[in-house]
Short mmCIF file of C-alpha atoms and ligand atoms in Angstrom, two decimals:
data_model
loop_
_atom_site.label_atom_id
_atom_site.label_comp_id
_atom_site.label_asym_id
_atom_site.label_seq_id
_atom_site.Cartn_x
_atom_site.Cartn_y
_atom_site.Cartn_z
CA UNK A 1181 98.70 107.13 81.33
CA UNK A 1182 99.26 110.19 83.20
CA UNK A 1183 99.36 108.74 86.91
CA UNK A 1184 99.80 110.83 90.89
CA UNK A 1185 100.86 108.78 93.78
CA UNK A 1186 99.55 110.85 96.89
CA UNK A 1187 101.68 109.73 99.79
CA UNK A 1188 105.27 107.84 98.97
CA UNK A 1189 105.89 105.40 101.55
CA UNK A 1190 106.12 101.53 101.15
CA UNK A 1191 103.02 100.98 99.45
CA UNK A 1192 102.97 104.53 97.41
CA UNK A 1193 106.51 104.23 96.14
CA UNK A 1194 105.75 100.46 95.20
CA UNK A 1195 103.02 101.05 93.38
CA UNK A 1196 104.64 104.15 91.46
CA UNK A 1197 107.83 102.39 90.31
CA UNK A 1198 105.50 99.77 89.53
CA UNK A 1199 103.44 101.65 87.19
CA UNK A 1200 105.97 102.87 85.99
CA UNK A 1201 107.12 99.37 84.50
CA UNK A 1202 104.32 98.73 82.95
CA UNK A 1203 104.58 101.50 80.95
CA UNK A 1204 103.08 104.45 82.88
CA UNK A 1205 104.01 108.25 83.71
CA UNK A 1206 104.12 108.75 87.65
CA UNK A 1207 104.78 111.31 89.60
CA UNK A 1208 105.51 110.35 92.82
CA UNK A 1209 104.23 112.95 96.06
CA UNK A 1210 104.67 113.24 99.33
CA UNK A 1211 104.26 115.94 102.13
CA UNK A 1212 107.42 114.61 104.10
CA UNK A 1213 109.73 117.06 102.55
CA UNK A 1214 113.07 114.98 103.57
CA UNK A 1215 111.27 112.00 101.78
CA UNK A 1216 111.26 113.44 98.41
CA UNK A 1217 114.86 115.37 99.08
CA UNK A 1218 115.96 111.61 99.03
CA UNK A 1219 114.34 110.42 96.15
CA UNK A 1220 115.31 113.60 94.13
CA UNK A 1221 119.02 112.58 95.17
CA UNK A 1222 118.67 108.96 93.66
CA UNK A 1223 118.21 108.17 96.89
CA UNK A 1224 115.91 105.25 98.40
CA UNK A 1225 114.36 106.13 102.19
CA UNK A 1226 112.45 102.71 102.76
CA UNK A 1227 114.37 98.91 102.23
CA UNK A 1228 112.48 96.83 99.65
CA UNK A 1229 113.85 93.98 97.78
CA UNK A 1230 114.49 94.89 94.62
CA UNK A 1231 112.82 98.35 94.44
CA UNK A 1232 115.93 100.52 93.98
CA UNK A 1233 117.21 98.76 90.76
CA UNK A 1234 113.72 99.81 89.26
CA UNK A 1235 113.55 102.67 90.67
CA UNK A 1236 116.84 103.96 89.06
CA UNK A 1237 116.23 102.26 85.63
CA UNK A 1238 112.37 104.43 85.15
CA UNK A 1239 114.25 107.64 86.65
CA UNK A 1240 116.53 107.40 84.00
CA UNK A 1241 114.20 106.99 81.57
CA UNK A 1242 112.20 109.88 82.59
CA UNK A 1243 108.78 107.94 83.36
CA UNK A 1244 109.07 108.43 87.25
CA UNK A 1245 109.86 111.89 88.73
CA UNK A 1246 108.89 113.08 92.38
CA UNK A 1247 107.39 116.61 94.23
CA UNK A 1248 106.08 117.75 97.69
CA UNK A 1249 103.17 119.69 95.97
CA UNK A 1250 100.15 118.06 95.65
CA UNK A 1251 99.10 120.54 92.97
CA UNK A 1252 101.97 119.30 90.83
CA UNK A 1253 100.70 116.48 90.82
CA UNK A 1254 97.10 116.75 90.66
CA UNK A 1255 97.53 118.74 87.94
CA UNK A 1256 99.56 116.47 85.86
CA UNK A 1257 97.85 113.30 86.25
CA UNK A 1258 94.20 111.88 85.89
CA UNK A 1259 94.14 108.72 87.93
CA UNK A 1260 95.62 110.10 92.03
CA UNK A 1261 95.92 107.21 93.53
CA UNK A 1262 96.15 107.81 97.54
CA UNK A 1263 98.78 105.88 99.31
CA UNK A 1264 98.98 108.28 102.45
CA UNK A 1265 99.08 106.36 106.11
CA UNK A 1266 95.69 105.46 107.88
CA UNK A 1267 96.68 105.26 111.47
CA UNK A 1268 94.48 103.50 114.39
CA UNK A 1269 93.10 106.69 116.68
CA UNK A 1270 93.43 105.59 120.56
CA UNK A 1271 89.80 104.05 120.33
CA UNK A 1272 90.79 101.95 117.36
CA UNK A 1273 88.98 103.58 114.78
CA UNK A 1274 90.87 105.01 111.75
CA UNK A 1275 92.85 107.56 111.88
CA UNK A 1276 91.44 109.46 108.01
CA UNK A 1277 92.81 112.89 108.85
CA UNK A 1278 95.69 112.61 105.69
CA UNK A 1279 93.01 111.06 103.52
CA UNK A 1280 90.68 113.81 104.18
CA UNK A 1281 93.93 116.35 103.55
CA UNK A 1282 94.63 115.29 100.60
CA UNK A 1283 91.17 115.06 99.38
CA UNK A 1284 90.75 118.42 99.92
CA UNK A 1285 94.10 119.53 98.38
CA UNK A 1286 93.57 117.39 94.68
CA UNK A 1287 90.08 119.27 95.46
CA UNK A 1288 91.32 122.66 95.46
CA UNK A 1289 93.87 121.96 92.54
CA UNK A 1290 91.61 120.33 90.20
CA UNK A 1291 90.90 121.73 86.62
CA UNK A 1292 90.00 118.84 84.69
CA UNK A 1293 88.67 115.53 85.37
CA UNK A 1294 90.29 113.59 87.53
CA UNK A 1295 89.72 109.72 89.43
CA UNK A 1296 90.45 110.19 92.72
CA UNK A 1297 91.50 106.31 94.03
CA UNK A 1298 91.75 104.58 97.35
CA UNK A 1299 95.43 102.80 97.67
CA UNK A 1300 95.37 103.18 101.26
CA UNK A 1301 92.94 101.08 103.65
CA UNK A 1302 89.92 102.66 104.88
CA UNK A 1303 86.95 101.92 106.15
CA UNK A 1304 83.95 100.98 104.29
CA UNK A 1305 82.15 104.67 103.18
CA UNK A 1306 85.32 106.48 103.31
CA UNK A 1307 84.70 106.64 99.29
CA UNK A 1308 81.50 108.73 99.87
CA UNK A 1309 83.44 110.32 102.30
CA UNK A 1310 86.19 111.57 100.10
CA UNK A 1311 83.42 112.27 96.92
CA UNK A 1312 81.85 114.70 99.54
CA UNK A 1313 84.85 116.59 100.78
CA UNK A 1314 85.87 116.95 96.85
CA UNK A 1315 82.14 118.41 96.03
CA UNK A 1316 82.85 121.28 98.71
CA UNK A 1317 86.46 122.12 98.10
CA UNK A 1318 86.16 122.57 94.52
CA UNK A 1319 86.80 125.96 93.19
CA UNK A 1320 83.70 128.13 92.70
CA UNK A 1321 83.76 128.05 89.08
CA UNK A 1322 83.91 124.36 88.98
CA UNK A 1323 81.23 123.65 92.02
CA UNK A 1324 78.23 120.95 90.86
CA UNK A 1325 75.51 123.20 89.50
CA UNK A 1326 77.86 126.01 87.90
CA UNK A 1327 78.47 126.31 84.36
CA UNK A 1328 81.42 124.37 84.07
CA UNK A 1329 81.15 122.14 86.94
CA UNK A 1330 83.98 119.77 87.23
CA UNK A 1331 83.58 115.63 86.64
CA UNK A 1332 85.32 113.53 89.09
CA UNK A 1333 84.71 109.92 90.11
CA UNK A 1334 86.19 107.74 93.46
CA UNK A 1335 87.17 105.05 93.49
CA UNK A 1336 88.76 101.81 95.54
CA UNK A 1337 91.77 99.69 94.37
CA UNK A 1338 92.44 98.17 97.81
CA UNK A 1339 96.69 96.90 97.96
CA UNK A 1340 97.52 93.08 99.49
CA UNK A 1341 101.20 93.66 98.59
CA UNK A 1342 103.06 92.46 101.34
CA UNK A 1343 106.50 94.31 102.10
CA UNK A 1344 109.76 92.01 101.52
CA UNK A 1345 108.29 90.95 98.52
CA UNK A 1346 106.18 93.75 97.22
CA UNK A 1347 107.46 94.71 93.73
CA UNK A 1348 106.91 91.00 93.32
CA UNK A 1349 103.21 90.77 94.59
CA UNK A 1350 102.24 94.07 92.75
CA UNK A 1351 103.27 92.73 89.08
CA UNK A 1352 101.51 89.20 90.01
CA UNK A 1353 99.12 89.33 92.52
CA UNK A 1354 96.30 87.05 92.93
CA UNK A 1355 93.73 89.43 92.10
CA UNK A 1356 92.97 93.09 91.59
CA UNK A 1357 89.99 94.85 93.50
CA UNK A 1358 88.62 97.52 91.80
CA UNK A 1359 85.96 99.40 93.51
CA UNK A 1360 84.09 102.08 91.28
CA UNK A 1361 80.82 103.91 90.50
CA UNK A 1362 81.01 104.63 87.08
CA UNK A 1363 81.81 102.94 83.93
CA UNK A 1364 84.57 105.47 83.27
CA UNK A 1365 86.35 105.06 86.05
CA UNK A 1366 86.52 101.07 85.71
CA UNK A 1367 87.62 101.63 81.99
CA UNK A 1368 90.53 103.59 83.33
CA UNK A 1369 91.65 101.24 85.94
CA UNK A 1370 90.69 98.23 83.62
CA UNK A 1371 93.42 100.25 81.16
CA UNK A 1372 96.07 100.68 83.98
CA UNK A 1373 96.46 97.19 84.91
CA UNK A 1374 95.95 95.83 81.44
CA UNK A 1375 99.55 94.98 81.55
CA UNK A 1376 99.52 92.82 84.19
CA UNK A 1377 96.84 90.64 83.32
CA UNK A 1378 95.62 89.40 86.37
CA UNK A 1379 91.91 88.61 87.09
CA UNK A 1380 89.88 92.10 87.84
CA UNK A 1381 87.22 91.54 90.59
CA UNK A 1382 84.88 94.93 90.08
CA UNK A 1383 82.35 95.56 92.24
CA UNK A 1384 80.72 98.96 93.68
CA UNK A 1385 83.07 101.12 96.14
CA UNK A 1386 81.97 99.69 99.86
CA UNK A 1387 82.21 96.18 98.44
CA UNK A 1388 85.96 96.60 97.75
CA UNK A 1389 86.78 98.33 101.04
CA UNK A 1390 85.13 95.59 102.74
CA UNK A 1391 87.05 92.92 100.93
CA UNK A 1392 90.21 94.58 102.13
CA UNK A 1393 89.06 94.66 106.02
CA UNK A 1394 87.70 90.95 105.53
CA UNK A 1395 91.01 89.86 103.53
CA UNK A 1396 93.49 91.13 106.21
CA UNK A 1397 91.15 89.78 109.07
CA UNK A 1398 91.03 86.62 107.86
CA UNK A 1399 94.56 86.72 107.70
CA UNK A 1400 94.95 87.45 111.34
CA UNK A 1401 92.59 85.06 112.41
CA UNK A 1402 94.73 82.21 110.83
CA UNK A 1403 97.27 83.37 112.70
CA UNK A 1404 95.28 83.97 115.97
CA UNK A 1405 93.86 79.71 115.39
CA UNK A 1406 97.07 78.40 114.66
CA UNK A 1407 98.89 79.99 117.71
CA UNK A 1408 95.72 78.55 120.16
CA UNK A 1409 96.17 75.06 118.29
CA UNK A 1410 100.07 75.75 119.32
CA UNK A 1411 99.59 76.15 123.12
CA UNK A 1412 97.30 73.24 123.22
CA UNK A 1413 100.16 71.16 121.39
CA UNK A 1414 102.65 72.25 123.83
CA UNK A 1415 100.23 70.47 126.44
CA UNK A 1416 99.55 67.41 125.03
CA UNK A 1417 102.73 66.34 123.14
CA UNK A 1418 101.98 67.41 119.50
CA UNK A 1419 104.12 68.92 117.06
CA UNK A 1420 102.10 72.37 115.44
CA UNK A 1421 104.30 72.39 112.66
CA UNK A 1422 103.19 69.08 111.73
CA UNK A 1423 99.54 69.20 112.50
CA UNK A 1424 99.54 73.17 110.35
CA UNK A 1425 101.43 70.62 107.28
CA UNK A 1426 98.32 67.82 107.83
CA UNK A 1427 96.23 70.61 107.96
CA UNK A 1428 97.66 72.65 104.92
CA UNK A 1429 97.04 70.07 102.48
CA UNK A 1430 93.27 70.47 102.65
CA UNK A 1431 92.78 72.65 100.01
CA UNK A 1432 90.05 74.37 101.45
CA UNK A 1433 92.39 75.18 104.43
CA UNK A 1434 95.98 76.08 102.43
CA UNK A 1435 99.38 76.25 104.44
CA UNK A 1436 99.44 79.78 104.46
CA UNK A 1437 99.45 82.01 107.43
CA UNK A 1438 99.68 78.85 109.55
CA UNK A 1439 102.73 79.74 111.41
CA UNK A 1440 102.83 79.71 115.08
CA UNK A 1441 104.95 81.67 116.68
CA UNK A 1442 104.88 85.34 118.79
CA UNK A 1443 101.67 86.60 117.32
CA UNK A 1444 101.19 88.96 114.35
CA UNK A 1445 102.79 92.48 113.62
CA UNK A 1446 103.36 95.64 111.61
CA UNK A 1447 101.46 98.34 110.09
CA UNK A 1448 98.77 96.48 108.81
CA UNK A 1449 96.91 93.79 111.03
CA UNK A 1450 96.95 95.38 114.05
CA UNK A 1451 94.94 98.81 112.85
CA UNK A 1452 93.04 96.79 110.15
CA UNK A 1453 91.64 94.64 112.83
CA UNK A 1454 91.33 97.39 115.14
CA UNK A 1455 89.35 98.86 112.61
CA UNK A 1456 86.85 96.74 111.38
CA UNK A 1457 85.91 95.90 115.20
CA UNK A 1458 85.04 99.25 115.39
CA UNK A 1459 83.22 99.37 112.37
CA UNK A 1460 81.23 96.52 113.50
CA UNK A 1461 80.53 98.47 116.38
CA UNK A 1462 79.32 101.25 114.58
CA UNK A 1463 77.66 99.88 112.18
CA UNK A 1464 75.57 98.05 115.97
CA UNK A 1465 77.56 94.46 115.69
CA UNK A 1466 79.26 92.99 117.73
CA UNK A 1467 82.19 91.27 115.79
CA UNK A 1468 82.83 88.58 118.59
CA UNK A 1469 85.63 86.21 116.24
CA UNK A 1470 88.10 89.34 115.58
CA UNK A 1471 87.68 90.97 119.47
CA UNK A 1472 89.26 87.28 120.44
CA UNK A 1473 92.02 87.30 117.44
CA UNK A 1474 93.28 90.31 118.75
CA UNK A 1475 92.92 88.81 122.44
CA UNK A 1476 95.07 85.89 121.58
CA UNK A 1477 97.61 87.85 119.44
CA UNK A 1478 98.31 89.92 122.98
CA UNK A 1479 98.43 86.37 125.12
CA UNK A 1480 100.70 84.98 122.33
CA UNK A 1481 103.40 87.78 122.91
CA UNK A 1482 103.47 87.84 126.67
CA UNK A 1483 103.32 84.08 127.14
CA UNK A 1484 106.38 84.42 124.64
CA UNK A 1485 107.90 86.74 127.16
CA UNK A 1486 106.46 84.54 130.39
CA UNK A 1487 108.02 81.58 128.82
CA UNK A 1488 111.43 82.69 128.93
CA UNK A 1489 111.41 84.30 132.27
CA UNK A 1490 110.48 80.71 133.61
CA UNK A 1491 113.12 78.94 131.96
CA UNK A 1492 115.67 81.75 132.22
CA UNK A 1493 114.65 81.74 136.28
CA UNK A 1494 116.37 84.62 137.55
CA UNK A 1495 115.99 87.20 134.60
CA UNK A 1496 117.60 90.25 136.45
CA UNK A 1497 120.90 91.04 134.54
CA UNK A 1498 121.30 88.11 132.19
CA UNK A 1499 122.33 89.21 129.01
CA UNK A 1500 119.53 88.31 126.38
CA UNK A 1501 120.41 88.23 122.66
CA UNK A 1502 117.86 89.20 119.83
CA UNK A 1503 118.47 87.79 116.57
CA UNK A 1504 115.77 89.95 114.18
CA UNK A 1505 113.64 93.17 115.02
CA UNK A 1506 111.51 94.12 111.98
CA UNK A 1507 108.40 93.38 112.11
CA UNK A 1508 108.93 90.12 109.35
CA UNK A 1509 111.71 89.21 107.31
CA UNK A 1510 113.12 91.68 103.93
CA UNK A 1511 112.16 94.81 105.33
CA UNK A 1512 112.95 97.87 107.86
CA UNK A 1513 109.87 98.17 108.77
CA UNK A 1514 109.36 98.63 112.92
CA UNK A 1515 105.90 99.73 113.14
CA UNK A 1516 103.79 97.23 115.52
CA UNK A 1517 106.97 94.73 115.63
CA UNK A 1518 106.12 92.11 118.37
CA UNK A 1519 110.14 92.58 119.62
CA UNK A 1520 109.05 96.00 121.19
CA UNK A 1521 107.00 94.76 122.94
CA UNK A 1522 109.11 91.33 124.31
CA UNK A 1523 112.07 93.48 125.11
CA UNK A 1524 110.41 95.83 126.92
CA UNK A 1525 108.85 93.37 129.17
CA UNK A 1526 112.25 91.74 129.68
CA UNK A 1527 114.10 94.97 129.87
CA UNK A 1528 111.26 95.75 132.81
CA UNK A 1529 112.27 92.24 134.75
CA UNK A 1530 115.88 93.94 134.22
CA UNK A 1531 117.29 91.94 131.73
CA UNK A 1532 120.54 93.79 129.50
CA UNK A 1533 119.18 93.42 125.62
CA UNK A 1534 121.65 92.70 122.76
CA UNK A 1535 120.26 92.73 119.29
CA UNK A 1536 121.28 92.20 115.62
CA UNK A 1537 118.75 92.59 112.74
CA UNK A 1538 120.15 93.09 109.18
CA UNK A 1539 117.80 96.21 108.12
CA UNK A 1540 115.85 97.31 110.82
CA UNK A 1541 118.28 98.78 113.31
CA UNK A 1542 118.10 102.60 112.09
CA UNK A 1543 114.29 102.10 112.13
CA UNK A 1544 114.45 100.36 115.90
CA UNK A 1545 116.89 102.71 117.52
CA UNK A 1546 114.54 105.32 117.69
CA UNK A 1547 112.22 103.41 119.65
CA UNK A 1548 114.33 101.06 121.76
CA UNK A 1549 116.28 102.63 124.46
CA UNK A 1550 118.84 101.15 126.88
CA UNK A 1551 119.73 98.37 124.21
CA UNK A 1552 123.23 97.55 122.97
CA UNK A 1553 122.66 97.44 119.09
CA UNK A 1554 125.52 94.89 117.46
CA UNK A 1555 127.03 95.00 113.77
CA UNK A 1556 126.25 91.38 113.67
CA UNK A 1557 124.30 88.20 114.90
CA UNK A 1558 127.61 86.75 116.72
CA UNK A 1559 128.17 90.19 118.59
CA UNK A 1560 125.04 89.86 119.70
CA UNK A 1561 125.11 86.49 121.42
CA UNK A 1562 128.40 87.49 122.93
CA UNK A 1563 128.16 86.31 126.72
CA UNK A 1564 124.60 85.83 125.80
CA UNK A 1565 122.45 83.70 128.27
CA UNK A 1566 119.74 83.07 126.03
CA UNK A 1567 119.14 83.56 122.24
CA UNK A 1568 115.28 85.02 121.26
CA UNK A 1569 114.84 84.55 117.38
CA UNK A 1570 112.55 87.10 116.74
CA UNK A 1571 112.45 87.97 112.69
CA UNK A 1572 113.04 85.06 110.42
CA UNK A 1573 115.88 86.89 108.16
CA UNK A 1574 117.37 83.77 105.80
CA UNK A 1575 120.49 84.72 107.05
CA UNK A 1576 119.86 84.02 110.36
CA UNK A 1577 119.33 79.90 108.95
CA UNK A 1578 122.76 80.11 107.96
CA UNK A 1579 124.77 81.46 111.08
CA UNK A 1580 127.80 79.25 112.62
CA UNK A 1581 126.01 77.79 115.40
CA UNK A 1582 128.92 76.40 117.21
CA UNK A 1583 130.64 79.32 117.21
CA UNK A 1584 127.76 80.99 118.93
CA UNK A 1585 127.50 78.48 121.13
CA UNK A 1586 131.00 79.15 121.95
CA UNK A 1587 130.39 82.76 122.23
CA UNK A 1588 127.60 82.46 124.38
CA UNK A 1589 127.47 81.73 128.25
CA UNK A 1590 124.59 79.18 128.07
CA UNK A 1591 124.06 78.11 124.76
CA UNK A 1592 119.70 78.37 125.25
CA UNK A 1593 117.33 79.23 122.63
CA UNK A 1594 114.02 80.74 122.16
CA UNK A 1595 112.34 80.40 118.25
CA UNK A 1596 110.02 82.68 118.39
CA UNK A 1597 109.27 81.81 114.54
CA UNK A 1598 109.89 77.77 114.78
CA UNK A 1599 112.62 78.72 112.24
CA UNK A 1600 116.04 77.13 113.43
CA UNK A 1601 116.44 73.58 112.15
CA UNK A 1602 115.59 71.94 116.53
CA UNK A 1603 117.27 68.85 115.85
CA UNK A 1604 120.73 70.67 114.86
CA UNK A 1605 120.59 72.58 117.40
CA UNK A 1606 120.27 70.10 120.10
CA UNK A 1607 122.51 67.83 118.57
CA UNK A 1608 125.05 71.03 118.92
CA UNK A 1609 124.18 71.10 122.68
CA UNK A 1610 121.39 73.94 122.43
CA UNK A 1611 118.97 73.66 125.12
CA UNK A 1612 116.22 74.58 122.17
CA UNK A 1613 112.40 76.14 122.92
CA UNK A 1614 109.99 76.46 119.87
CA UNK A 1615 106.11 77.56 119.63
CA UNK A 1616 104.05 74.51 120.41
CA UNK A 1617 106.49 71.69 119.28
CA UNK A 1618 105.70 68.90 121.98
CA UNK A 1619 106.75 65.30 121.84
CA UNK A 1620 109.78 64.91 120.38
CA UNK A 1621 110.04 68.00 117.81
P1 LIG B 2951 103.65 105.09 105.14
O1 LIG B 2951 103.65 105.39 106.47
O2 LIG B 2951 105.13 104.15 104.34
O3 LIG B 2951 103.56 106.18 103.72
C1 LIG B 2951 102.15 106.90 103.88
C2 LIG B 2951 103.29 108.15 103.37
O4 LIG B 2951 102.17 108.93 103.48
C3 LIG B 2951 104.45 108.81 104.08
O5 LIG B 2951 105.46 109.42 103.36
C4 LIG B 2951 103.64 110.26 104.38
O6 LIG B 2951 104.59 111.52 104.81
C5 LIG B 2951 102.80 110.54 103.73
N1 LIG B 2951 101.30 111.32 103.37
C6 LIG B 2951 100.74 111.39 104.46
N2 LIG B 2951 100.15 112.66 104.36
C7 LIG B 2951 100.37 113.19 103.06
C8 LIG B 2951 99.78 114.26 102.61
N3 LIG B 2951 98.61 114.87 102.68
N4 LIG B 2951 100.11 114.48 101.29
C9 LIG B 2951 101.23 113.71 100.73
N5 LIG B 2951 101.82 112.81 101.21
C10 LIG B 2951 101.12 112.53 102.70
O7 LIG B 2951 102.53 103.89 104.89
P2 LIG B 2951 102.27 102.72 103.86
O8 LIG B 2951 102.59 101.67 104.98
O9 LIG B 2951 102.68 102.97 102.57
O10 LIG B 2951 100.59 102.78 104.10
C11 LIG B 2951 100.08 103.68 103.06
C12 LIG B 2951 98.50 102.59 103.11
O11 LIG B 2951 98.49 101.67 102.48
C13 LIG B 2951 97.97 102.74 104.63
O12 LIG B 2951 96.27 102.89 104.56
C14 LIG B 2951 98.24 101.08 105.01
O13 LIG B 2951 97.07 100.37 105.67
C15 LIG B 2951 98.09 100.54 103.21
N6 LIG B 2951 98.80 99.57 103.03
C16 LIG B 2951 100.34 99.22 103.63
C17 LIG B 2951 100.45 97.67 103.72
C18 LIG B 2951 101.83 97.68 103.83
O14 LIG B 2951 102.77 96.72 103.66
N7 LIG B 2951 102.52 98.64 104.06
C19 LIG B 2951 100.14 96.74 102.51
C20 LIG B 2951 98.81 97.08 102.15
C21 LIG B 2951 98.22 98.15 102.26
#
């Protein structure tokens, strides 16, 4: 099938490359000309494991092309996936400016039936708005009621991939959700995903939009729940890791997303929780649970900073090493990363920060000021009064902790993800602080 993807970011590029992999002809479009230039020159604007090798293969096979022209993309394809950003406005609403722009531009360039698919995360009822924008912006000769009136459909196909394992998640999804208002749209989407042999849940448009809201918000709730539990563990001498393990064996609960830490970040959870709270408010419902989830998440980050300040005693002029900046491992994405809040709070207290991240430093350099960026974890640890583990990159687990200890001024570790081997570090002479690890943990 001929498919266009509008918005070639973390979601759009992965979707485009993976759809080419399962046999479709794909044109990826982005209005960021720099990004398209990089892609046309054979480069990769983001870090996502496995994506560059696949892209190379299907570029060579001529199954994936790039353009900055929506007109070109819209005319080549029957199915157009919209994968542009939907950031938060100041009041928490999702900013749908990019979605409207794409809908308008596609409409202006339509000359045959098109299926527009929301891949971006959008509030329920956005599908109706897109359909209206298309009707209003079709060329006069194709407008509804005219002799050559064009048919079109709008569908929702929310994305559940995780950065860092996005290719795998796309190829082997837990489910594919399709929200449609016509048989034709359903058939087209079923045909596209047929090679994946995945479970497909078909609903109406608004239900599919709600599934995405509800899923992300539920995952955020699990994180804030276990973070709250971790706070009590610390005080009563219990180990939250064992609590999560013990809970996780219960099939009704599951172990996933019960990882106590410094709170969720990234480009999705914070903004999607905000948008769901706002959507509820507008529909006349006060979503109290979700408001608390958000509050607990913010509290967890400030608790971590206060905890460091307390243990360090004097923060001013202390050298603090930070391992990991990205909001999660295996990505270079720094959007709403917890590292930003924590580093800025410690800088406000006069700390000197030395950081290392395997992939996110180019993006972090645009966001962090007055920080020393180091070439490897050991350079970051040199002369430090404490080490913060912020992102659980696999390479940090394998680090030489005897060497690190000898480089540091004080062997003190704050493990923001309960990721390191506490017992081994203590044996090596470190003062180890995890999250919610009371008792002997
Ligand atoms: P992104 O910022 O990486 O990519 C969005 C791209 O859209 C950018 O390259 C931007 O230049 C482009 N764009 C904006 N306006 C455009 C226009 N008018 N024409 C063409 N291109 C345009 O964002 P992302 O992380 O890929 O997220 C995209 C959407 O997918 C968001 O709604 C997000 O919530 C959702 N989502 C993201 C993830 C994730 O892990 N990143 C997972 C699931 C869903």
